[in-house]
Amino acid sequence: MNYVELHIGDYETATAHLTACEDGIYGRLLRRYYSTEAPLPLELKAVQRLVRARTRDEREAVQTVLDEFFQQSDDGWRHKRCDAEIARYNEKREKAQRSANARWNGSGRNANASPDAMRTHSDGNAHQSPVTSHQAKADSSHADSPKPAPPARQPTDAGRACLLMRQAGCPTTNPSHPHLLAALGEGVTPETLGDAAAEGVALGKSNPFTWAIATARSRHAEALKQPTGGTHATRSHSGRNGGQSLADRSAAVHDDRTAGRSEPAPGAGDVLEGTATRVAP
């Protein structure tokens, strides 16, 4: 047998009292039993040699384990659980082989081919678990069926920020760092953190990662305190010209002068659209 299931709960319950040496010897005896699918030799020295028991404690452990877990019979030291697992394995292997033979003979694809060509595949179905990539597929009808590609994982903001910061030169980053998560929660973008990291590296900071986070948070908080600005209303001017705009009044003055008449210049306080530019007379 190349594979056997290990029921950890059963094993621990049965061997909890063993010493480390006895537990190791027991494991070697079980592996030998399964690999040969045969009882252990009756001669004690032969068993000791099989499990490489050299010291006095190791040789005594062999005798202790044999007496407790194995039964002496005419053909050697037997183990009930091992015999049951081997019988179950052989039954599955034979069933899989019969199924392979029936499928191969009934397909009619190659009358000269031998069903033994599928032996590796059928034996694999019988006992090998988990299935490996070297095993042939059981049903060729599924061989050409394309499997849908798994959906691409979208990086989190923390992961993207760490990627940008590493690209900027940070030797170490931590996407679960509480200050990083706090910065992102406050509205700091991964790109801002990447730029701050590049600045920290350029300045030679010993830990550009934490420096960049603190700097980006501080700058973001200062930006939030700045006034957002407002709209400047266009001021209208009224006077002796009946609410004409300054541009209209200037054009009127020019027309009057052209006609040989004089007109008072615009007032000293007249401005255009909120600027301090004066119109010359």
Tab-separated table of C-alpha atoms in Angstrom:
chain	number	residue	atom	x	y	z
A	1	MET	CA	0.000	0.000	0.000
A	2	ASN	CA	1.226	3.469	-0.905
A	3	TYR	CA	-1.447	5.326	1.026
A	4	VAL	CA	-3.354	4.787	4.247
A	5	GLU	CA	-5.728	6.984	6.201
A	6	LEU	CA	-4.655	8.023	9.698
A	7	HIS	CA	-7.526	8.600	12.087
A	8	ILE	CA	-5.837	10.971	14.502
A	9	GLY	CA	-8.500	10.748	17.192
A	10	ASP	CA	-8.352	6.941	17.357
A	11	TYR	CA	-4.556	6.916	17.292
A	12	GLU	CA	-4.173	9.492	20.049
A	13	THR	CA	-6.677	7.728	22.265
A	14	ALA	CA	-4.872	4.388	21.894
A	15	THR	CA	-1.305	5.713	22.278
A	16	ALA	CA	-1.593	8.604	24.744
A	17	HIS	CA	0.218	6.600	27.436
A	18	LEU	CA	3.240	5.662	25.300
A	19	THR	CA	6.641	7.244	25.701
A	20	ALA	CA	8.152	9.165	22.811
A	21	CYS	CA	10.369	6.205	21.988
A	22	GLU	CA	7.490	3.709	22.105
A	23	ASP	CA	5.306	5.961	19.946
A	24	GLY	CA	8.057	6.227	17.344
A	25	ILE	CA	8.607	2.471	17.298
A	26	TYR	CA	4.855	1.870	16.945
A	27	GLY	CA	4.711	4.213	13.961
A	28	ARG	CA	7.574	2.395	12.246
A	29	LEU	CA	5.920	-0.967	12.825
A	30	LEU	CA	2.640	0.249	11.323
A	31	ARG	CA	4.354	1.656	8.240
A	32	ARG	CA	6.216	-1.613	7.744
A	33	TYR	CA	2.979	-3.592	8.108
A	34	TYR	CA	1.094	-1.494	5.538
A	35	SER	CA	3.937	-1.298	3.019
A	36	THR	CA	4.382	-5.093	2.921
A	37	GLU	CA	0.709	-5.934	3.528
A	38	ALA	CA	1.940	-8.831	5.644
A	39	PRO	CA	2.393	-9.684	9.342
A	40	LEU	CA	5.642	-8.843	11.130
A	41	PRO	CA	8.211	-11.636	11.633
A	42	LEU	CA	7.850	-13.791	14.734
A	43	GLU	CA	11.504	-13.440	15.718
A	44	LEU	CA	11.977	-10.435	17.990
A	45	LYS	CA	15.455	-9.576	16.739
A	46	ALA	CA	14.206	-9.535	13.160
A	47	VAL	CA	11.490	-7.049	14.108
A	48	GLN	CA	13.991	-4.915	15.994
A	49	ARG	CA	16.224	-4.822	12.936
A	50	LEU	CA	13.316	-3.857	10.642
A	51	VAL	CA	12.554	-0.741	12.718
A	52	ARG	CA	16.274	0.065	13.318
A	53	ALA	CA	16.066	-0.394	17.092
A	54	ARG	CA	19.698	-0.037	18.250
A	55	THR	CA	19.707	1.118	21.861
A	56	ARG	CA	18.461	-0.806	24.859
A	57	ASP	CA	15.415	1.490	25.258
A	58	GLU	CA	14.503	1.097	21.598
A	59	ARG	CA	14.757	-2.716	21.725
A	60	GLU	CA	12.627	-2.834	24.875
A	61	ALA	CA	10.096	-0.500	23.210
A	62	VAL	CA	9.724	-3.004	20.345
A	63	GLN	CA	8.816	-5.759	22.757
A	64	THR	CA	6.411	-3.495	24.669
A	65	VAL	CA	4.576	-2.371	21.546
A	66	LEU	CA	4.324	-5.895	20.118
A	67	ASP	CA	2.855	-7.238	23.342
A	68	GLU	CA	0.274	-4.447	23.609
A	69	PHE	CA	-0.883	-3.788	20.045
A	70	PHE	CA	-0.114	-6.969	18.043
A	71	GLN	CA	-1.254	-10.583	18.296
A	72	GLN	CA	1.174	-13.432	17.800
A	73	SER	CA	-0.019	-16.007	15.255
A	74	ASP	CA	1.490	-18.842	13.262
A	75	ASP	CA	2.504	-16.602	10.377
A	76	GLY	CA	3.791	-13.686	12.467
A	77	TRP	CA	2.713	-10.693	14.556
A	78	ARG	CA	-0.685	-9.521	13.312
A	79	HIS	CA	-2.552	-6.236	13.842
A	80	LYS	CA	-6.377	-6.294	13.581
A	81	ARG	CA	-6.792	-2.700	12.391
A	82	CYS	CA	-4.062	-3.062	9.788
A	83	ASP	CA	-5.568	-6.289	8.471
A	84	ALA	CA	-8.994	-4.632	8.172
A	85	GLU	CA	-7.581	-1.620	6.281
A	86	ILE	CA	-5.579	-3.854	3.931
A	87	ALA	CA	-8.652	-5.991	3.189
A	88	ARG	CA	-10.736	-2.884	2.498
A	89	TYR	CA	-8.057	-1.537	0.168
A	90	ASN	CA	-7.813	-4.811	-1.767
A	91	GLU	CA	-11.584	-4.979	-2.134
A	92	LYS	CA	-11.710	-1.473	-3.579
A	93	ARG	CA	-8.812	-2.194	-5.898
A	94	GLU	CA	-10.451	-5.347	-7.257
A	95	LYS	CA	-13.781	-3.569	-7.712
A	96	ALA	CA	-12.118	-0.726	-9.591
A	97	GLN	CA	-10.249	-3.191	-11.799
A	98	ARG	CA	-13.446	-5.039	-12.694
A	99	SER	CA	-15.128	-1.749	-13.527
A	100	ALA	CA	-12.206	-0.726	-15.720
A	101	ASN	CA	-12.229	-4.066	-17.537
A	102	ALA	CA	-15.969	-3.836	-18.204
A	103	ARG	CA	-15.735	-0.264	-19.463
A	104	TRP	CA	-12.756	-1.040	-21.679
A	105	ASN	CA	-14.240	-4.234	-23.152
A	106	GLY	CA	-17.605	-2.596	-23.758
A	107	SER	CA	-16.278	0.475	-25.502
A	108	GLY	CA	-15.108	-1.386	-28.634
A	109	ARG	CA	-12.535	1.266	-29.326
A	110	ASN	CA	-9.580	-1.099	-29.623
A	111	ALA	CA	-10.173	-4.820	-29.747
A	112	ASN	CA	-6.436	-5.601	-29.490
A	113	ALA	CA	-5.796	-3.411	-26.457
A	114	SER	CA	-5.442	-4.910	-23.009
A	115	PRO	CA	-7.531	-3.738	-20.074
A	116	ASP	CA	-4.306	-3.721	-18.068
A	117	ALA	CA	-3.535	-0.459	-19.864
A	118	MET	CA	-5.966	1.171	-17.435
A	119	ARG	CA	-4.565	-0.519	-14.339
A	120	THR	CA	-2.828	2.565	-13.002
A	121	HIS	CA	-5.993	4.583	-13.372
A	122	SER	CA	-8.266	2.044	-11.717
A	123	ASP	CA	-5.876	1.422	-8.832
A	124	GLY	CA	-5.702	5.138	-8.290
A	125	ASN	CA	-9.472	5.323	-7.967
A	126	ALA	CA	-9.393	2.491	-5.466
A	127	HIS	CA	-7.203	3.954	-2.774
A	128	GLN	CA	-5.230	7.021	-3.699
A	129	SER	CA	-6.592	10.171	-2.097
A	130	PRO	CA	-6.462	13.021	-2.724
A	131	VAL	CA	-6.439	12.743	-6.527
A	132	THR	CA	-3.153	13.930	-8.006
A	133	SER	CA	-2.543	15.744	-11.274
A	134	HIS	CA	-0.779	12.663	-12.691
A	135	GLN	CA	-3.912	10.547	-12.731
A	136	ALA	CA	-5.799	10.142	-16.015
A	137	LYS	CA	-9.309	11.536	-16.229
A	138	ALA	CA	-12.054	8.942	-15.746
A	139	ASP	CA	-14.422	10.359	-18.318
A	140	SER	CA	-12.933	11.676	-21.549
A	141	SER	CA	-16.190	13.490	-22.301
A	142	HIS	CA	-15.210	16.075	-19.712
A	143	ALA	CA	-11.678	16.511	-21.000
A	144	ASP	CA	-12.589	19.165	-23.546
A	145	SER	CA	-15.026	21.041	-21.335
A	146	PRO	CA	-13.436	24.412	-20.550
A	147	LYS	CA	-13.517	25.358	-16.920
A	148	PRO	CA	-14.600	28.908	-16.165
A	149	ALA	CA	-11.766	31.072	-14.987
A	150	PRO	CA	-12.039	32.100	-11.353
A	151	PRO	CA	-13.052	35.722	-10.865
A	152	ALA	CA	-10.111	38.045	-10.461
A	153	ARG	CA	-9.662	39.270	-6.926
A	154	GLN	CA	-9.908	43.020	-6.616
A	155	PRO	CA	-7.217	44.476	-4.354
A	156	THR	CA	-8.370	46.354	-1.288
A	157	ASP	CA	-7.454	49.984	-0.750
A	158	ALA	CA	-5.004	48.882	1.934
A	159	GLY	CA	-3.414	46.354	-0.399
A	160	ARG	CA	-3.187	48.886	-3.230
A	161	ALA	CA	-1.681	51.477	-0.880
A	162	CYS	CA	0.967	49.007	0.277
A	163	LEU	CA	1.756	48.087	-3.323
A	164	LEU	CA	2.248	51.732	-4.278
A	165	MET	CA	4.358	52.356	-1.170
A	166	ARG	CA	6.577	49.375	-1.918
A	167	GLN	CA	6.974	50.577	-5.474
A	168	ALA	CA	8.000	53.951	-4.028
A	169	GLY	CA	10.815	52.293	-2.092
A	170	CYS	CA	9.347	51.270	1.285
A	171	PRO	CA	11.203	48.127	2.408
A	172	THR	CA	8.287	46.888	4.504
A	173	THR	CA	4.541	47.522	4.528
A	174	ASN	CA	1.583	46.178	6.465
A	175	PRO	CA	-1.929	46.284	4.948
A	176	SER	CA	-3.500	45.642	8.369
A	177	HIS	CA	-1.608	48.423	10.131
A	178	PRO	CA	-4.187	50.337	12.247
A	179	HIS	CA	-2.804	53.750	11.274
A	180	LEU	CA	-2.982	52.851	7.596
A	181	LEU	CA	-6.592	51.709	7.935
A	182	ALA	CA	-7.413	54.876	9.865
A	183	ALA	CA	-5.860	57.040	7.139
A	184	LEU	CA	-7.900	55.335	4.432
A	185	GLY	CA	-11.020	55.707	6.553
A	186	GLU	CA	-10.377	59.436	6.836
A	187	GLY	CA	-10.290	59.765	3.060
A	188	VAL	CA	-6.562	59.583	2.301
A	189	THR	CA	-6.136	57.851	-1.063
A	190	PRO	CA	-3.640	55.068	-1.820
A	191	GLU	CA	-2.007	57.330	-4.413
A	192	THR	CA	-1.435	60.024	-1.784
A	193	LEU	CA	0.164	57.471	0.510
A	194	GLY	CA	2.384	56.266	-2.334
A	195	ASP	CA	3.558	59.828	-3.039
A	196	ALA	CA	4.226	60.423	0.649
A	197	ALA	CA	6.238	57.190	0.827
A	198	ALA	CA	8.375	58.302	-2.109
A	199	GLU	CA	8.979	61.575	-0.293
A	200	GLY	CA	9.956	59.758	2.904
A	201	VAL	CA	12.400	57.532	1.024
A	202	ALA	CA	13.920	60.563	-0.672
A	203	LEU	CA	14.343	62.269	2.714
A	204	GLY	CA	16.060	59.189	4.119
A	205	LYS	CA	13.472	58.415	6.807
A	206	SER	CA	14.310	55.318	8.827
A	207	ASN	CA	10.733	54.049	8.535
A	208	PRO	CA	9.186	55.649	5.452
A	209	PHE	CA	6.041	53.540	5.811
A	210	THR	CA	4.867	54.978	9.130
A	211	TRP	CA	6.261	58.418	8.286
A	212	ALA	CA	4.268	58.520	5.060
A	213	ILE	CA	1.051	57.548	6.833
A	214	ALA	CA	1.472	60.208	9.512
A	215	THR	CA	2.418	62.870	6.949
A	216	ALA	CA	-0.470	62.060	4.620
A	217	ARG	CA	-2.980	62.132	7.494
A	218	SER	CA	-1.670	65.459	8.755
A	219	ARG	CA	-1.807	67.063	5.332
A	220	HIS	CA	-5.270	65.696	4.706
A	221	ALA	CA	-6.531	67.121	8.008
A	222	GLU	CA	-5.006	70.552	7.227
A	223	ALA	CA	-6.627	70.533	3.789
A	224	LEU	CA	-10.024	69.930	5.356
A	225	LYS	CA	-9.572	73.028	7.546
A	226	GLN	CA	-8.963	75.363	4.568
A	227	PRO	CA	-11.982	77.439	3.366
A	228	THR	CA	-13.593	76.049	0.302
A	229	GLY	CA	-14.113	79.554	-1.204
A	230	GLY	CA	-17.313	81.096	-2.552
A	231	THR	CA	-18.759	82.889	-5.502
A	232	HIS	CA	-18.027	86.564	-5.982
A	233	ALA	CA	-21.136	88.424	-6.935
A	234	THR	CA	-20.803	90.847	-9.725
A	235	ARG	CA	-21.418	94.286	-8.355
A	236	SER	CA	-23.636	96.646	-10.290
A	237	HIS	CA	-23.167	100.356	-10.193
A	238	SER	CA	-25.791	103.013	-10.347
A	239	GLY	CA	-25.411	106.762	-10.520
A	240	ARG	CA	-26.312	109.697	-12.498
A	241	ASN	CA	-26.271	107.638	-15.676
A	242	GLY	CA	-29.304	105.644	-14.542
A	243	GLY	CA	-27.666	102.294	-13.687
A	244	GLN	CA	-25.525	101.971	-16.812
A	245	SER	CA	-22.614	99.562	-16.580
A	246	LEU	CA	-19.143	101.004	-16.479
A	247	ALA	CA	-18.414	99.686	-19.953
A	248	ASP	CA	-21.555	101.411	-21.330
A	249	ARG	CA	-20.658	104.645	-19.567
A	250	SER	CA	-17.106	104.600	-20.940
A	251	ALA	CA	-18.446	104.050	-24.436
A	252	ALA	CA	-20.843	106.968	-23.961
A	253	VAL	CA	-18.006	109.275	-22.813
A	254	HIS	CA	-16.026	108.356	-25.896
A	255	ASP	CA	-19.002	109.157	-28.124
A	256	ASP	CA	-19.547	112.527	-26.387
A	257	ARG	CA	-15.929	113.525	-26.814
A	258	THR	CA	-16.067	112.559	-30.422
A	259	ALA	CA	-19.057	114.800	-30.851
A	260	GLY	CA	-17.229	117.722	-29.146
A	261	ARG	CA	-19.033	117.405	-25.814
A	262	SER	CA	-17.508	116.745	-22.426
A	263	GLU	CA	-18.826	114.319	-19.844
A	264	PRO	CA	-17.632	113.781	-16.296
A	265	ALA	CA	-15.253	110.854	-15.971
A	266	PRO	CA	-16.308	107.738	-14.126
A	267	GLY	CA	-16.152	108.081	-10.384
A	268	ALA	CA	-13.027	107.171	-8.503
A	269	GLY	CA	-14.747	104.259	-6.840
A	270	ASP	CA	-16.182	102.731	-10.011
A	271	VAL	CA	-14.775	99.257	-10.598
A	272	LEU	CA	-15.455	96.537	-13.146
A	273	GLU	CA	-16.512	93.082	-12.000
A	274	GLY	CA	-14.865	93.338	-8.581
A	275	THR	CA	-11.431	94.525	-9.828
A	276	ALA	CA	-9.544	97.724	-8.915
A	277	THR	CA	-8.835	98.705	-12.507
A	278	ARG	CA	-9.795	102.322	-13.169
A	279	VAL	CA	-11.087	103.631	-16.480
A	280	ALA	CA	-9.065	106.607	-17.660
A	281	PRO	CA	-11.008	109.747	-18.650
